[in-house]
């Protein structure tokens, strides 16, 4: 197990729909020394999500109180009136367990985490092979209505410009290849060797 002193983390970020959640879930189910950083959010819970597992679901009032009390490492209004953030207590919880943190967060939050933690952080930008592919994936995901889908697509165009802020870029064309590459990134950053 990771000695407590070795405080490292992985940030996986991407435009909405590029597949980062799939990559993160794959890594978490294959490495028991990785701990998922559960974000706080004010968005409503989707079917199948559990409070304290997928997110800490907070009211806007609760979220704002935590901002005022300086309890976040970073937070963003990712969509209008939908706040997301990483609690300091969450980072400490996972490091206290002797695990490496894994973040699945938006490009601005990821930029802030990378700036804050520097070399302790391996920050990976996952990119779709093309904008058209990404648009289709968003449509196929079917979690959005027409208005929120348009919002997400507009956002993707901006998010793609964040790529240069990160240590590595993974092009998610064939999922199985992407997953192998993600494993290599983890192995190299933790152990200094690919496997
Ligand atoms: P969703 O609502 O689809 O779960 O997430 C929307 C976006 O918010 C995704 O890009 C997700 O990665 C991002 N997100 C989740 N947690 C955090 C967080 O703690 N901070 C920031 N800045 N973004 C987050």
GROMACS .gro file of C-alpha atoms and ligand atoms in nm:
model
  219
    1UNK     CA    1   0.000   0.000   0.000
    2UNK     CA    2   0.108   0.352  -0.065
    3UNK     CA    3   0.298   0.495   0.233
    4UNK     CA    4   0.110   0.792   0.378
    5UNK     CA    5   0.395   1.028   0.297
    6UNK     CA    6   0.354   0.970  -0.078
    7UNK     CA    7   0.073   1.206  -0.159
    8UNK     CA    8   0.003   1.176  -0.529
    9UNK     CA    9  -0.304   1.222  -0.741
   10UNK     CA   10  -0.443   1.171  -1.089
   11UNK     CA   11  -0.673   1.419  -1.255
   12UNK     CA   12  -0.873   1.299  -1.553
   13UNK     CA   13  -1.047   1.576  -1.734
   14UNK     CA   14  -1.215   1.611  -2.071
   15UNK     CA   15  -1.487   1.789  -2.257
   16UNK     CA   16  -1.828   1.659  -2.158
   17UNK     CA   17  -1.892   1.322  -2.324
   18UNK     CA   18  -1.531   1.238  -2.413
   19UNK     CA   19  -1.530   0.928  -2.193
   20UNK     CA   20  -1.339   1.030  -1.882
   21UNK     CA   21  -1.588   0.874  -1.642
   22UNK     CA   22  -1.550   0.537  -1.816
   23UNK     CA   23  -1.172   0.562  -1.786
   24UNK     CA   24  -1.187   0.661  -1.420
   25UNK     CA   25  -1.432   0.381  -1.332
   26UNK     CA   26  -1.211   0.128  -1.510
   27UNK     CA   27  -0.904   0.238  -1.315
   28UNK     CA   28  -1.088   0.235  -0.982
   29UNK     CA   29  -1.212  -0.119  -1.036
   30UNK     CA   30  -0.862  -0.241  -1.128
   31UNK     CA   31  -0.645  -0.067  -0.869
   32UNK     CA   32  -0.734  -0.090  -0.502
   33UNK     CA   33  -0.474   0.173  -0.413
   34UNK     CA   34  -0.670   0.442  -0.599
   35UNK     CA   35  -0.942   0.639  -0.419
   36UNK     CA   36  -1.210   0.835  -0.601
   37UNK     CA   37  -1.242   1.197  -0.498
   38UNK     CA   38  -1.615   1.236  -0.440
   39UNK     CA   39  -1.712   1.589  -0.538
   40UNK     CA   40  -1.981   1.800  -0.382
   41UNK     CA   41  -2.251   1.928  -0.616
   42UNK     CA   42  -2.578   2.118  -0.613
   43UNK     CA   43  -2.717   1.944  -0.921
   44UNK     CA   44  -3.005   1.702  -0.879
   45UNK     CA   45  -2.930   1.334  -0.837
   46UNK     CA   46  -2.970   1.122  -1.152
   47UNK     CA   47  -3.127   0.776  -1.155
   48UNK     CA   48  -2.881   0.523  -1.017
   49UNK     CA   49  -2.668   0.777  -0.829
   50UNK     CA   50  -2.609   0.755  -0.455
   51UNK     CA   51  -2.529   1.036  -0.215
   52UNK     CA   52  -2.180   0.992  -0.070
   53UNK     CA   53  -2.080   0.753  -0.350
   54UNK     CA   54  -2.116   0.942  -0.679
   55UNK     CA   55  -2.135   1.289  -0.526
   56UNK     CA   56  -2.212   1.462  -0.200
   57UNK     CA   57  -2.542   1.619  -0.304
   58UNK     CA   58  -2.580   1.955  -0.131
   59UNK     CA   59  -2.835   2.234  -0.143
   60UNK     CA   60  -2.714   2.569  -0.280
   61UNK     CA   61  -2.722   2.707   0.075
   62UNK     CA   62  -2.506   2.425   0.209
   63UNK     CA   63  -2.263   2.464  -0.081
   64UNK     CA   64  -2.234   2.842  -0.037
   65UNK     CA   65  -2.175   2.801   0.334
   66UNK     CA   66  -1.883   2.569   0.262
   67UNK     CA   67  -1.740   2.822   0.015
   68UNK     CA   68  -1.763   3.090   0.285
   69UNK     CA   69  -1.591   2.860   0.535
   70UNK     CA   70  -1.306   2.796   0.289
   71UNK     CA   71  -1.376   2.421   0.282
   72UNK     CA   72  -1.304   2.371  -0.090
   73UNK     CA   73  -0.972   2.311  -0.270
   74UNK     CA   74  -1.154   2.428  -0.583
   75UNK     CA   75  -1.512   2.484  -0.692
   76UNK     CA   76  -1.682   2.593  -1.015
   77UNK     CA   77  -2.024   2.687  -1.138
   78UNK     CA   78  -1.992   2.428  -1.416
   79UNK     CA   79  -2.342   2.498  -1.549
   80UNK     CA   80  -2.570   2.786  -1.460
   81UNK     CA   81  -2.671   2.743  -1.096
   82UNK     CA   82  -2.501   2.404  -1.079
   83UNK     CA   83  -2.199   2.412  -0.853
   84UNK     CA   84  -1.934   2.141  -0.825
   85UNK     CA   85  -1.633   2.133  -0.600
   86UNK     CA   86  -1.361   1.933  -0.428
   87UNK     CA   87  -1.369   1.945  -0.050
   88UNK     CA   88  -1.038   1.966   0.137
   89UNK     CA   89  -1.174   1.699   0.372
   90UNK     CA   90  -1.210   1.463   0.076
   91UNK     CA   91  -0.845   1.496  -0.026
   92UNK     CA   92  -0.735   1.430   0.334
   93UNK     CA   93  -0.977   1.135   0.371
   94UNK     CA   94  -0.823   0.951   0.075
   95UNK     CA   95  -0.461   1.031   0.159
   96UNK     CA   96  -0.529   0.920   0.518
   97UNK     CA   97  -0.637   0.584   0.375
   98UNK     CA   98  -0.292   0.564   0.211
   99UNK     CA   99  -0.441   0.584  -0.138
  100UNK     CA  100  -0.369   0.787  -0.449
  101UNK     CA  101  -0.647   1.026  -0.539
  102UNK     CA  102  -0.834   1.010  -0.867
  103UNK     CA  103  -1.034   1.309  -0.985
  104UNK     CA  104  -1.300   1.317  -1.255
  105UNK     CA  105  -1.356   1.689  -1.295
  106UNK     CA  106  -1.419   1.959  -1.552
  107UNK     CA  107  -1.137   2.135  -1.737
  108UNK     CA  108  -1.134   2.448  -1.522
  109UNK     CA  109  -1.136   2.255  -1.192
  110UNK     CA  110  -0.865   2.028  -1.329
  111UNK     CA  111  -0.652   2.329  -1.427
  112UNK     CA  112  -0.684   2.461  -1.071
  113UNK     CA  113  -0.600   2.126  -0.912
  114UNK     CA  114  -0.291   2.092  -1.135
  115UNK     CA  115  -0.175   2.445  -1.047
  116UNK     CA  116  -0.233   2.384  -0.677
  117UNK     CA  117  -0.067   2.043  -0.646
  118UNK     CA  118   0.204   2.073  -0.917
  119UNK     CA  119   0.428   1.766  -0.942
  120UNK     CA  120   0.214   1.569  -0.698
  121UNK     CA  121  -0.049   1.566  -0.970
  122UNK     CA  122  -0.059   1.379  -1.303
  123UNK     CA  123  -0.317   1.566  -1.507
  124UNK     CA  124  -0.457   1.390  -1.813
  125UNK     CA  125  -0.678   1.548  -2.078
  126UNK     CA  126  -0.900   1.297  -2.261
  127UNK     CA  127  -0.997   1.406  -2.607
  128UNK     CA  128  -1.245   1.260  -2.855
  129UNK     CA  129  -1.109   1.177  -3.203
  130UNK     CA  130  -1.325   1.457  -3.346
  131UNK     CA  131  -1.586   1.712  -3.249
  132UNK     CA  132  -1.853   1.524  -3.450
  133UNK     CA  133  -1.786   1.201  -3.261
  134UNK     CA  134  -1.815   1.384  -2.932
  135UNK     CA  135  -2.144   1.546  -3.031
  136UNK     CA  136  -2.290   1.207  -3.123
  137UNK     CA  137  -2.175   1.055  -2.793
  138UNK     CA  138  -2.352   1.330  -2.602
  139UNK     CA  139  -2.672   1.266  -2.796
  140UNK     CA  140  -2.645   0.889  -2.744
  141UNK     CA  141  -2.596   0.931  -2.370
  142UNK     CA  142  -2.953   1.051  -2.358
  143UNK     CA  143  -2.931   1.217  -2.017
  144UNK     CA  144  -3.010   1.563  -2.157
  145UNK     CA  145  -3.313   1.738  -2.297
  146UNK     CA  146  -3.274   1.959  -2.606
  147UNK     CA  147  -3.192   2.277  -2.414
  148UNK     CA  148  -2.931   2.121  -2.185
  149UNK     CA  149  -2.780   1.932  -2.480
  150UNK     CA  150  -2.721   2.259  -2.666
  151UNK     CA  151  -2.565   2.409  -2.353
  152UNK     CA  152  -2.329   2.112  -2.325
  153UNK     CA  153  -2.225   2.134  -2.692
  154UNK     CA  154  -2.147   2.506  -2.665
  155UNK     CA  155  -1.942   2.430  -2.359
  156UNK     CA  156  -1.746   2.152  -2.530
  157UNK     CA  157  -1.620   2.400  -2.790
  158UNK     CA  158  -1.464   2.607  -2.511
  159UNK     CA  159  -1.344   2.306  -2.314
  160UNK     CA  160  -1.138   2.174  -2.606
  161UNK     CA  161  -0.915   2.483  -2.581
  162UNK     CA  162  -0.791   2.376  -2.233
  163UNK     CA  163  -0.584   2.086  -2.366
  164UNK     CA  164  -0.241   2.258  -2.330
  165UNK     CA  165  -0.288   2.295  -1.951
  166UNK     CA  166  -0.231   1.925  -1.883
  167UNK     CA  167   0.060   1.684  -1.857
  168UNK     CA  168  -0.069   1.426  -2.106
  169UNK     CA  169  -0.335   1.393  -2.375
  170UNK     CA  170  -0.524   1.067  -2.434
  171UNK     CA  171  -0.722   1.047  -2.757
  172UNK     CA  172  -1.022   0.827  -2.684
  173UNK     CA  173  -1.080   0.661  -3.018
  174UNK     CA  174  -1.088   0.289  -2.933
  175UNK     CA  175  -1.193   0.246  -2.574
  176UNK     CA  176  -0.988  -0.070  -2.504
  177UNK     CA  177  -0.670   0.105  -2.624
  178UNK     CA  178  -0.750   0.414  -2.418
  179UNK     CA  179  -0.799   0.200  -2.106
  180UNK     CA  180  -0.461   0.025  -2.154
  181UNK     CA  181  -0.294   0.363  -2.199
  182UNK     CA  182  -0.461   0.495  -1.884
  183UNK     CA  183  -0.329   0.191  -1.691
  184UNK     CA  184   0.022   0.265  -1.820
  185UNK     CA  185  -0.006   0.626  -1.705
  186UNK     CA  186  -0.102   0.509  -1.355
  187UNK     CA  187   0.173   0.247  -1.337
  188UNK     CA  188   0.442   0.487  -1.452
  189UNK     CA  189   0.339   0.770  -1.220
  190UNK     CA  190   0.310   0.542  -0.916
  191UNK     CA  191   0.596   0.299  -0.975
  192UNK     CA  192   0.811   0.461  -1.241
  193UNK     CA  193   0.760   0.158  -1.469
  194UNK     CA  194   0.485   0.067  -1.719
  195UNK     CA  195   0.351  -0.248  -1.546
  196LIG     P1  196  -2.204   1.563  -1.427
  196LIG     O1  197  -2.316   1.654  -1.386
  196LIG     O2  198  -2.221   1.512  -1.567
  196LIG     O3  199  -2.179   1.453  -1.326
  196LIG     O4  200  -2.071   1.651  -1.425
  196LIG     C1  201  -2.064   1.771  -1.494
  196LIG     C2  202  -1.921   1.819  -1.498
  196LIG     O5  203  -1.877   1.862  -1.367
  196LIG     C3  204  -1.824   1.712  -1.542
  196LIG     O6  205  -1.730   1.768  -1.632
  196LIG     C4  206  -1.761   1.672  -1.413
  196LIG     O7  207  -1.635   1.614  -1.435
  196LIG     C5  208  -1.751   1.807  -1.344
  196LIG     N1  209  -1.719   1.794  -1.201
  196LIG     C6  210  -1.748   1.691  -1.119
  196LIG     N2  211  -1.696   1.714  -0.997
  196LIG     C7  212  -1.631   1.832  -1.003
  196LIG     C8  213  -1.554   1.907  -0.906
  196LIG     O8  214  -1.534   1.870  -0.792
  196LIG     N3  215  -1.504   2.025  -0.949
  196LIG     C9  216  -1.522   2.070  -1.074
  196LIG     N4  217  -1.466   2.187  -1.105
  196LIG     N5  218  -1.591   2.002  -1.168
  196LIG    C10  219  -1.645   1.884  -1.132
   0.00000   0.00000   0.00000
